[in-house]
XYZ file of N, CA and C in Angstrom:
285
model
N 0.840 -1.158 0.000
C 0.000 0.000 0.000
C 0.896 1.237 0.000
N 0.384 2.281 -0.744
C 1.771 3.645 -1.186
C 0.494 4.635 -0.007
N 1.719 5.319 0.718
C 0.787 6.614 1.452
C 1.578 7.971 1.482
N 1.118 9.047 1.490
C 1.941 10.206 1.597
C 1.589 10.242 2.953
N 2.522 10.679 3.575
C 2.434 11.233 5.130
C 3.077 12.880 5.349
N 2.048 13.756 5.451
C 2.660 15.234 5.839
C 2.817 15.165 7.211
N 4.049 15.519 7.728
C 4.428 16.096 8.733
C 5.277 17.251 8.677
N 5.544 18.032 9.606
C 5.790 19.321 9.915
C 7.300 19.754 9.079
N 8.116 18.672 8.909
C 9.311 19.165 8.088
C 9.125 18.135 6.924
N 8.616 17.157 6.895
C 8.917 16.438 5.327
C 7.459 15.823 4.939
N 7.531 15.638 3.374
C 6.634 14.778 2.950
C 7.412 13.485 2.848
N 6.577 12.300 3.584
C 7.221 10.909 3.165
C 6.092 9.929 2.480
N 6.931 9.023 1.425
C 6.002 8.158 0.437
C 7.095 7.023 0.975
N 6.372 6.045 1.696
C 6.051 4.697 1.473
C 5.170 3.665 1.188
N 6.000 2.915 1.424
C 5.412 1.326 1.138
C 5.607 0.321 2.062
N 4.672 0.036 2.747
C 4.507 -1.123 3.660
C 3.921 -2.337 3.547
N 4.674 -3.714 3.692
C 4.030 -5.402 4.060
C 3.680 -5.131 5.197
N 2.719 -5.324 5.616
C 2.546 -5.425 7.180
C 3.377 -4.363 7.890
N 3.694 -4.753 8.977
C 4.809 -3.825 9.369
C 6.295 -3.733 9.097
N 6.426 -4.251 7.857
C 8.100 -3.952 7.737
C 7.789 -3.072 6.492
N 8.979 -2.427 6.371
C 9.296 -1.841 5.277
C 9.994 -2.728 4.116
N 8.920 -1.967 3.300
C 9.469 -2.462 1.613
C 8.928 -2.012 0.229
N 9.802 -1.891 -0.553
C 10.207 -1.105 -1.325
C 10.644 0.226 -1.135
N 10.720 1.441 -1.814
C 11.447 2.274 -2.194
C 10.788 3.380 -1.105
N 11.539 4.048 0.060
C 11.039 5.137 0.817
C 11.496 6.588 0.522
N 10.892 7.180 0.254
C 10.990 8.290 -0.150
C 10.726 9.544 1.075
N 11.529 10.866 1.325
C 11.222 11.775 1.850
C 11.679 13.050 1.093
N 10.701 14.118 1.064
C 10.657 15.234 1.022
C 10.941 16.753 1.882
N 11.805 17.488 1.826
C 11.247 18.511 2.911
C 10.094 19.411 2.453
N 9.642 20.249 3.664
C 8.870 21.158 3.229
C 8.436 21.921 1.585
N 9.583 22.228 1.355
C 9.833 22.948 0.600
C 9.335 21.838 -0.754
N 9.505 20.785 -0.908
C 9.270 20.292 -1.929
C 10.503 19.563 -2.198
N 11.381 19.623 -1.838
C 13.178 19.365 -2.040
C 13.052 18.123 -1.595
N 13.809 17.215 -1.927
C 14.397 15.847 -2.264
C 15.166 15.752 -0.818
N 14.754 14.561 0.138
C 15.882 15.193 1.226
C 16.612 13.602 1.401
N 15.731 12.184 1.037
C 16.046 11.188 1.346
C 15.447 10.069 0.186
N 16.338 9.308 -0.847
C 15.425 7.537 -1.197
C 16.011 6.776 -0.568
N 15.094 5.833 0.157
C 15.940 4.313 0.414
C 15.180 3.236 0.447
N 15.822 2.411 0.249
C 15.130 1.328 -0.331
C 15.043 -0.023 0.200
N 13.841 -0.820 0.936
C 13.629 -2.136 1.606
C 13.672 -3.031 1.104
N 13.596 -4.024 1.613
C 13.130 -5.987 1.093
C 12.628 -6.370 2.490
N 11.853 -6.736 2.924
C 11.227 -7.087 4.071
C 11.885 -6.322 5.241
N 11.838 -5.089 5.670
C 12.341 -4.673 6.469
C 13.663 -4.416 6.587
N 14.487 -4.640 5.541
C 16.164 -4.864 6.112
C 16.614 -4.017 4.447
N 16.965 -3.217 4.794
C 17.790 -2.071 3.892
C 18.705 -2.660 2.649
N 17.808 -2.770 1.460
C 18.708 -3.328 0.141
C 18.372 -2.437 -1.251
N 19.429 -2.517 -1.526
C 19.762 -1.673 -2.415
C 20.178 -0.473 -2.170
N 20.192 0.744 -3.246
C 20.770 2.236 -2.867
C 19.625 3.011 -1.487
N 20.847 3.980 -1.081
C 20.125 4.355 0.223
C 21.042 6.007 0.097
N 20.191 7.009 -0.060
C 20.959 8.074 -0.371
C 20.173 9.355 0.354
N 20.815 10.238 0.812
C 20.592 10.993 2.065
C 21.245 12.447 1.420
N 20.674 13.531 0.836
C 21.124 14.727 0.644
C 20.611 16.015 1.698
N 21.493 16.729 1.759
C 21.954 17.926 2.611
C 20.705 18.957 2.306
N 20.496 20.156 3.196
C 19.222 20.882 3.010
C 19.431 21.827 1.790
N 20.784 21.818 1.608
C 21.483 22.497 0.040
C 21.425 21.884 -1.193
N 20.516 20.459 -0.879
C 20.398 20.141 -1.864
C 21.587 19.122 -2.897
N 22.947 19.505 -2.065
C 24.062 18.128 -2.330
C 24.138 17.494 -1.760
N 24.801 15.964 -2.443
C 24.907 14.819 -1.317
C 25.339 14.746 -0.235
N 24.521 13.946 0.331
C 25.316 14.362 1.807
C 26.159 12.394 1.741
N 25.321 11.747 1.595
C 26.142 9.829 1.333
C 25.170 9.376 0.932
N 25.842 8.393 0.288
C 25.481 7.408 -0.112
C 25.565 5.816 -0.465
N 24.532 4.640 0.299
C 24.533 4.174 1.014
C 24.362 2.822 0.125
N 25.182 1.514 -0.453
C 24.266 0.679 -1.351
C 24.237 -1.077 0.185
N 23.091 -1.613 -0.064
C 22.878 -2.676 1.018
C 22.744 -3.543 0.305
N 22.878 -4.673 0.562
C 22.672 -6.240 0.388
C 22.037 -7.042 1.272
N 20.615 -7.156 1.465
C 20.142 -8.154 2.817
C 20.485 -7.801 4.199
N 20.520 -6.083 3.716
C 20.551 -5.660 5.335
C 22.062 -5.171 5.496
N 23.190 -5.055 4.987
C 24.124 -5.043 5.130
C 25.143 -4.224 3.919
N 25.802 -3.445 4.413
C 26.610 -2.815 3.293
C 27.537 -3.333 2.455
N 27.004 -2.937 1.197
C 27.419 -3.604 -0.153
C 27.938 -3.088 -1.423
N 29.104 -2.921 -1.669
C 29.700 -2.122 -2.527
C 30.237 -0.624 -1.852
N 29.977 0.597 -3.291
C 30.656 1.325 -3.081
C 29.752 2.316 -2.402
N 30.272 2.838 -0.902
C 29.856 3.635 -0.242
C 30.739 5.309 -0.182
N 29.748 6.089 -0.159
C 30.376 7.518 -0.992
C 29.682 8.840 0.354
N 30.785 9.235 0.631
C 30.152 10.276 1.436
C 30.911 12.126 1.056
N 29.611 12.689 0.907
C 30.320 13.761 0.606
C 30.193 15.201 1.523
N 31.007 16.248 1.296
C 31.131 17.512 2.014
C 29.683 18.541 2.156
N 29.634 19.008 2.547
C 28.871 20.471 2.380
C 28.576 20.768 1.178
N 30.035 21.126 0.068
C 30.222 21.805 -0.764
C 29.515 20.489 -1.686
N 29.861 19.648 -1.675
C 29.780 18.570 -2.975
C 30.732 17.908 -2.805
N 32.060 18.233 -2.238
C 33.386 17.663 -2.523
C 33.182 16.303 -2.438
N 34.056 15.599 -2.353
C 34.418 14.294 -1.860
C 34.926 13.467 -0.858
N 33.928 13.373 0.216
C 34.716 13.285 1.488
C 35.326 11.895 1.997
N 34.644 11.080 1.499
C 35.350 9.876 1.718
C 34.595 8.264 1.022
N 35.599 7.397 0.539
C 34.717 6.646 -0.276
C 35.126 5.067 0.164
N 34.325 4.215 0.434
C 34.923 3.203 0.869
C 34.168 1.630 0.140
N 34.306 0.615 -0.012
C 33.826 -0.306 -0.230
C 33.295 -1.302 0.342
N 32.784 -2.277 0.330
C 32.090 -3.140 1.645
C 31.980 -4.195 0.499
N 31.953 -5.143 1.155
C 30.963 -7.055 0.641
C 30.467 -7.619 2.218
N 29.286 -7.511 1.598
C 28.595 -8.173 2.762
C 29.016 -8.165 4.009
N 29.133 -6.479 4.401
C 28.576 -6.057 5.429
C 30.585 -5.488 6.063
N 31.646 -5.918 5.169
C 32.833 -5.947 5.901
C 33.241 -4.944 4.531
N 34.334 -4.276 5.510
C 35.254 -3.508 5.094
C 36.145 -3.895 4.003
N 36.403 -3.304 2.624
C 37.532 -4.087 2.055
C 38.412 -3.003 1.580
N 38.317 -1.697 1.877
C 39.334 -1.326 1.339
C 39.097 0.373 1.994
């Protein structure tokens, strides 16, 4: 079932099984601005998961596998820059 939920700083669109989360969650701020997607499989965080700043640049970004961090994880500055980038397999550090 898809619902918009207004609350006082964001619009959020999900999707709920029962009570877990799944598929693609979406938040909005006020303003209309893009502030958060991320994305479920029965409750447990898979696929891209990406989180931008009230400026509107990335703030990170997040990819999961069955709950667990997977691939290339990217976090960035204020500005946009590039603040730090790291890799994961299933859930561990590789580089």
């Amino acid at each position: 079932m898809k619902k918009l939920l207004f609350i006082t700083i964001a619009t959020i669109k999900r999707i709920f099984m029962g009570e877990e989360r799944h598929g693609e969650y979406i938040v909005y701020l006020k303003n209309g601005q893009l502030e958060s997607k991320k994305n479920y499989v029965n409750g447990k965080r898979h696929g891209e998961y990406v989180v931008y700043r009230k400026n509107g640049q990335l703030w990170y970004r997040r990819n999961y596998l069955n709950g667990k961090l997977h691939g290339e994880q990217i976090t960035s500055h204020g500005n946009g820059q590039l603040e730090l980038k790291e890799n994961y397999v299933n859930g561990k550090f590789v580089n």
